[in-house]
Short mmCIF file of C-alpha atoms in Angstrom, two decimals:
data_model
loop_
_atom_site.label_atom_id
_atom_site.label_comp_id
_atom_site.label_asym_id
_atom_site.label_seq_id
_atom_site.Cartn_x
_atom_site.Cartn_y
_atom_site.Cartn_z
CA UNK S 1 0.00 0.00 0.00
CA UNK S 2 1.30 3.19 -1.28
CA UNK S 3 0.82 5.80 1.46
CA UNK S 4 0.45 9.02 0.66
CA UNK S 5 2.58 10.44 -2.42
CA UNK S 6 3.40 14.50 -2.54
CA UNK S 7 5.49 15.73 -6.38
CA UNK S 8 7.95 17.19 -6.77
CA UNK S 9 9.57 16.90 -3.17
CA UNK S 10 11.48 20.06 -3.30
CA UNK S 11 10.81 22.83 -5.74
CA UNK S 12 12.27 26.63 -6.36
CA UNK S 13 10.27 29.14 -7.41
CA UNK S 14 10.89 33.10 -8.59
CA UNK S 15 8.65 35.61 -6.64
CA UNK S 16 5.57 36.41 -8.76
CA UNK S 17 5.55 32.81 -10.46
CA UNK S 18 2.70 30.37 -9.75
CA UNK S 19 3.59 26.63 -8.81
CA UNK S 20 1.48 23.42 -8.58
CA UNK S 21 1.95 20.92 -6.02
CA UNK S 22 0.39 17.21 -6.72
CA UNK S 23 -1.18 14.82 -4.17
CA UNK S 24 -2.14 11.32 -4.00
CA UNK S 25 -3.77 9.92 -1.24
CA UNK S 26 -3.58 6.53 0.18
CA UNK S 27 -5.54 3.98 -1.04
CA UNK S 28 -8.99 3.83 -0.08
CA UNK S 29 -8.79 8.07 0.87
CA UNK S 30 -11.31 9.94 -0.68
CA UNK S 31 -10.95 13.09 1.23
CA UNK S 32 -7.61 15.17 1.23
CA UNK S 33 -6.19 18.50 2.95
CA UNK S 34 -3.52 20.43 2.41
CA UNK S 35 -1.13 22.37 5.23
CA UNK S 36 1.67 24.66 5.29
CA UNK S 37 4.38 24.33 7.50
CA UNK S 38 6.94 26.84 8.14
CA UNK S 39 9.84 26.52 9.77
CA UNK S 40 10.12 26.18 13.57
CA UNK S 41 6.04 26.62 13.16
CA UNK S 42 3.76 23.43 13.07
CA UNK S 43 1.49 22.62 10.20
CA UNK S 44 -1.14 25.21 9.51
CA UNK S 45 -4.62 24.08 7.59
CA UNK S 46 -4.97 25.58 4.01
CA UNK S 47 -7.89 23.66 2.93
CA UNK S 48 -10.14 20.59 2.43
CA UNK S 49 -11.34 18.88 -0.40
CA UNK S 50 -14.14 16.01 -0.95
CA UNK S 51 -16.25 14.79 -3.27
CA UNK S 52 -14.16 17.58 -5.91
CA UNK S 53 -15.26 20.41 -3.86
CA UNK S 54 -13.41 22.49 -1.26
CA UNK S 55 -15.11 21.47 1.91
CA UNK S 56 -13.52 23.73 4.59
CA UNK S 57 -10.71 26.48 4.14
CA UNK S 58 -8.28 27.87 6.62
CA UNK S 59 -6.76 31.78 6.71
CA UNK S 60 -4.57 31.93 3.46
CA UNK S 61 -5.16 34.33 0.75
CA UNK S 62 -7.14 33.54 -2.76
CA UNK S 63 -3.85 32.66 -4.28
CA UNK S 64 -4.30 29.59 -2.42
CA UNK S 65 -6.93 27.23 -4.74
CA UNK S 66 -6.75 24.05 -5.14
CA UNK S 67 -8.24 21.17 -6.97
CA UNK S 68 -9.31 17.26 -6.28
CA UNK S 69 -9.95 15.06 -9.24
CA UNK S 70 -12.39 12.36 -9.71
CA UNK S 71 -9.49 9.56 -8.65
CA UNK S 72 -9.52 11.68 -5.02
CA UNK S 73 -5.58 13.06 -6.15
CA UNK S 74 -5.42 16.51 -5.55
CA UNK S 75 -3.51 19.96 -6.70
CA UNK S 76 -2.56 23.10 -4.69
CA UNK S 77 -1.97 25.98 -6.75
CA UNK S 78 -0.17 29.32 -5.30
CA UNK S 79 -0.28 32.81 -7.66
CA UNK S 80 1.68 35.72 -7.36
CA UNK S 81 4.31 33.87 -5.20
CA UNK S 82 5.56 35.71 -2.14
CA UNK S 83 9.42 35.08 -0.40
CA UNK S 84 6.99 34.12 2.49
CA UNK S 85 5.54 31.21 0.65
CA UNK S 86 8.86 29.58 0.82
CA UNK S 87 7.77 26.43 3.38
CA UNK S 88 7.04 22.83 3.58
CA UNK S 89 3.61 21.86 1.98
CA UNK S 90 1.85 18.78 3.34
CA UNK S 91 -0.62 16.85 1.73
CA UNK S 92 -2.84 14.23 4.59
CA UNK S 93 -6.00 11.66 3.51
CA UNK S 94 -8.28 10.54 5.10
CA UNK S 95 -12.04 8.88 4.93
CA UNK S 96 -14.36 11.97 5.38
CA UNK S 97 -15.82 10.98 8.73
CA UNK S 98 -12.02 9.79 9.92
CA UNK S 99 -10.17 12.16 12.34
CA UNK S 100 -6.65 10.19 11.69
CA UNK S 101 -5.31 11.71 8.79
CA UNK S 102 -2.23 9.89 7.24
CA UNK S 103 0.78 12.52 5.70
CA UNK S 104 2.60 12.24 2.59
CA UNK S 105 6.34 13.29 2.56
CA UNK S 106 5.59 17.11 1.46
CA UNK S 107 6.95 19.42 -0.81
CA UNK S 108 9.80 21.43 0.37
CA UNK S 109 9.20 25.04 -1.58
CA UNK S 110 11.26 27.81 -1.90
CA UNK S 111 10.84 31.17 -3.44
CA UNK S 112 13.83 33.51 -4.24
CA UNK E 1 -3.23 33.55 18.52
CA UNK E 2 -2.10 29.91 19.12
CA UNK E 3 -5.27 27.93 20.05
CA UNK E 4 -2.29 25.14 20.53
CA UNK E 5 0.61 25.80 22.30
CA UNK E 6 3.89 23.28 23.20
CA UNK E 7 5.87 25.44 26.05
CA UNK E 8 8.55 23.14 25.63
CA UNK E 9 10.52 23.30 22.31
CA UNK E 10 13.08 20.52 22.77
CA UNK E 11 13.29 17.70 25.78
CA UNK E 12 16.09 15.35 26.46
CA UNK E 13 15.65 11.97 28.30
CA UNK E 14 18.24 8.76 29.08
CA UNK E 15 17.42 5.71 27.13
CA UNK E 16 14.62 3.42 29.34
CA UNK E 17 13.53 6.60 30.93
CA UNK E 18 10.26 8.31 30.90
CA UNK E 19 9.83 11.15 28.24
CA UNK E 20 6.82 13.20 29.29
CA UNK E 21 5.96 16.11 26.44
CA UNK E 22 2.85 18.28 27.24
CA UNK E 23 0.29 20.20 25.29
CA UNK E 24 -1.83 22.87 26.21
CA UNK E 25 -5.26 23.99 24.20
CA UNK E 26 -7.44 27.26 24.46
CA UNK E 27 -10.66 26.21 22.44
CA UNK E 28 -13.15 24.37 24.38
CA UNK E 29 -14.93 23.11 21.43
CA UNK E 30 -11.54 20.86 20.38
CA UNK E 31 -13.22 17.41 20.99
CA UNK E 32 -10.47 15.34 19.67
CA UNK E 33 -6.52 15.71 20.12
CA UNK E 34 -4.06 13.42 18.16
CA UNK E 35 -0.17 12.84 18.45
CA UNK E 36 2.28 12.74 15.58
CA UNK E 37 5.99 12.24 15.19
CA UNK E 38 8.50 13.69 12.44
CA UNK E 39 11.54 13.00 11.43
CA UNK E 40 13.72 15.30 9.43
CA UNK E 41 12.80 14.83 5.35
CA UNK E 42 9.60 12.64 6.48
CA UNK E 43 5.89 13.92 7.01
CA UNK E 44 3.88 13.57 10.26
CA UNK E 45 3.37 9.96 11.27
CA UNK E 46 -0.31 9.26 13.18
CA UNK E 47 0.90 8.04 16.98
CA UNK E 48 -1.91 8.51 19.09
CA UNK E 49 -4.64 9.69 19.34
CA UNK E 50 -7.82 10.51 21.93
CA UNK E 51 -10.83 11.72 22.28
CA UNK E 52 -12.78 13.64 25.00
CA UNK E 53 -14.95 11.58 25.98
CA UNK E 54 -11.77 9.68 27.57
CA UNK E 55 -9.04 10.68 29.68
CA UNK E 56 -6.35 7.47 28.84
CA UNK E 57 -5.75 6.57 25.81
CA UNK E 58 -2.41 3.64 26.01
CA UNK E 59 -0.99 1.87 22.59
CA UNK E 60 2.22 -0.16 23.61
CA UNK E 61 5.02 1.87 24.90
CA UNK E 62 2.85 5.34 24.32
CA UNK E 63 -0.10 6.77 26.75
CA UNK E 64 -2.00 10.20 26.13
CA UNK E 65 -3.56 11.66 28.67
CA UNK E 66 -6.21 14.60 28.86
CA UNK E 67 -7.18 16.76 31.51
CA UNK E 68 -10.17 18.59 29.81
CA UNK E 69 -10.76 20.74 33.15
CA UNK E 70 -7.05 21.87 32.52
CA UNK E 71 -7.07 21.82 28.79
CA UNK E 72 -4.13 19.87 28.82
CA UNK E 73 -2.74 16.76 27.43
CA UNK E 74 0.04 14.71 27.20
CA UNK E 75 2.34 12.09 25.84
CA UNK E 76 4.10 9.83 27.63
CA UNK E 77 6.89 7.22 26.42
CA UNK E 78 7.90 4.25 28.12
CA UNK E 79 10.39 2.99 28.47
CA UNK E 80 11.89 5.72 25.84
CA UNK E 81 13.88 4.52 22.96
CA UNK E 82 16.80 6.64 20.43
CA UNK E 83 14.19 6.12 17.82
CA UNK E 84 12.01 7.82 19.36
CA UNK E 85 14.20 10.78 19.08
CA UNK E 86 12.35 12.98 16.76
CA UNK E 87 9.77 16.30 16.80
CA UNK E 88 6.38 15.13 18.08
CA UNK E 89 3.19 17.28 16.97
CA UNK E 90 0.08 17.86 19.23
CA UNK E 91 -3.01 18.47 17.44
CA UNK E 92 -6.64 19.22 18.16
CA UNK E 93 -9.63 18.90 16.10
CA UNK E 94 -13.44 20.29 16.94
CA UNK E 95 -14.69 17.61 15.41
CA UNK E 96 -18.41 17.58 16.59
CA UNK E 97 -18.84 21.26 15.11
CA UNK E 98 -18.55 19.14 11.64
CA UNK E 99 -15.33 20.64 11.06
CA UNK E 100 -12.11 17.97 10.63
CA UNK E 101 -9.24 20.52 9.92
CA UNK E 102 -6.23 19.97 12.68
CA UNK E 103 -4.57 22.67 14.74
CA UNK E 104 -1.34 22.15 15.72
CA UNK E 105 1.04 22.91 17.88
CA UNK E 106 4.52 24.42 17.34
CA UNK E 107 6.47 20.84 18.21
CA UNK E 108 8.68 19.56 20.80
CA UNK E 109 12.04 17.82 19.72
CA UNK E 110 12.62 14.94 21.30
CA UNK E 111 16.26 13.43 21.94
CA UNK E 112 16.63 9.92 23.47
CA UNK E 113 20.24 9.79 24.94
CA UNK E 114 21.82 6.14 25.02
#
């Protein structure tokens, strides 16, 4: 069983760019979030999707969006990147009704 | 304002010791509280977890305890291993408000001496 799978694991981005981060969740997942975790800092909640829709969002700005597709693997798209952006991006699944989420690796992005 | 809050940002504890890393929450409606450990280059692994309606929660060497009274929880190892040595995560959910997003906390690094 292939846990959770985050691409690309590290990633560097120009200020103003956009970027994509990919997500699949572990088998059997249909409902994924997304966190950002600075350093020294703990994960912070972007947002949740299931059933393709964003179920719950935290405090980031619009240039947060994301996606989920119809195979439950999901996208986090950042506009207008910031040098504060720079962090490790965390992808967890779950079942919807399931508090234990299960984490993939995460993407380790930097913007210069 | 951190709803979550680890006082302690790094503990160190002899191999076969007890390691005892605490938690403290601020929202009343947080109805379930999980555990996870890091390691450097991994992502949060799932340790433990509890809910409110408990106080004990014990899987092998790890037992979380919660104090809802005190709004305080914690983790404690035994008999502590070097593995073990890592950042551990406390987290809260409020999940009876329908909501399932975690807070957490800003991590305590743990290092197991041999």
């Amino acid at each position: 069983d292939a846990g959770v799978t985050q691409s690309p694991t590290h990633l560097i981005k120009t200020r103003g760019q956009q970027v994509t981060l990919r997500c699949s969740p572990k088998s059997g997942h249909d409902t994924v979030s997304w966190y950002q975790q600075a350093l020294g800092q703990g994960p912070q909640f972007i947002f949740q999707y299931y059933e393709e829709e964003e179920r719950q969002r935290g405090n980031f700005p619009d240039r947060f969006s994301g996606h989920q597709f119809p195979n439950y693997s999901s996208e986090l798209n950042v506009n207008a990147l910031l040098l504060g952006d720079s962090a490790l991006y965390l992808c967890a699944s779950s079942l919807p009704h399931n508090t234990e989420a299960f984490f993939g690796q995460g993407t380790r992005l930097t913007v210069v | 304002d951190q709803q979550v809050k680890q006082n302690s940002p790094s503990l160190s504890v002899q191999e076969g010791r007890i390691s005892i890393l605490n938690c403290d929450y601020t929202n009343s409606m947080f109805d379930y509280f999980l555990w996870y450990k890091k390691y450097p280059a991994e992502g949060p692994t799932f340790l433990i977890s509890i809910s409110s309606i408990k106080d004990k929660n014990e899987d092998g060497r790890f037992t979380v305890f919660l104090n809802k009274s005190a709004k305080h929880l914690s983790l404690h190892i035994v008999p502590s291993q070097p593995g073990d040595s890592a950042v551990y995560f406390c987290a809260a959910s409020p999940t009876t408000s329908g909501t399932y997003k975690y807070i957490f906390g800003t991590g305590t690094r743990l290092k197991v001496l041999a």
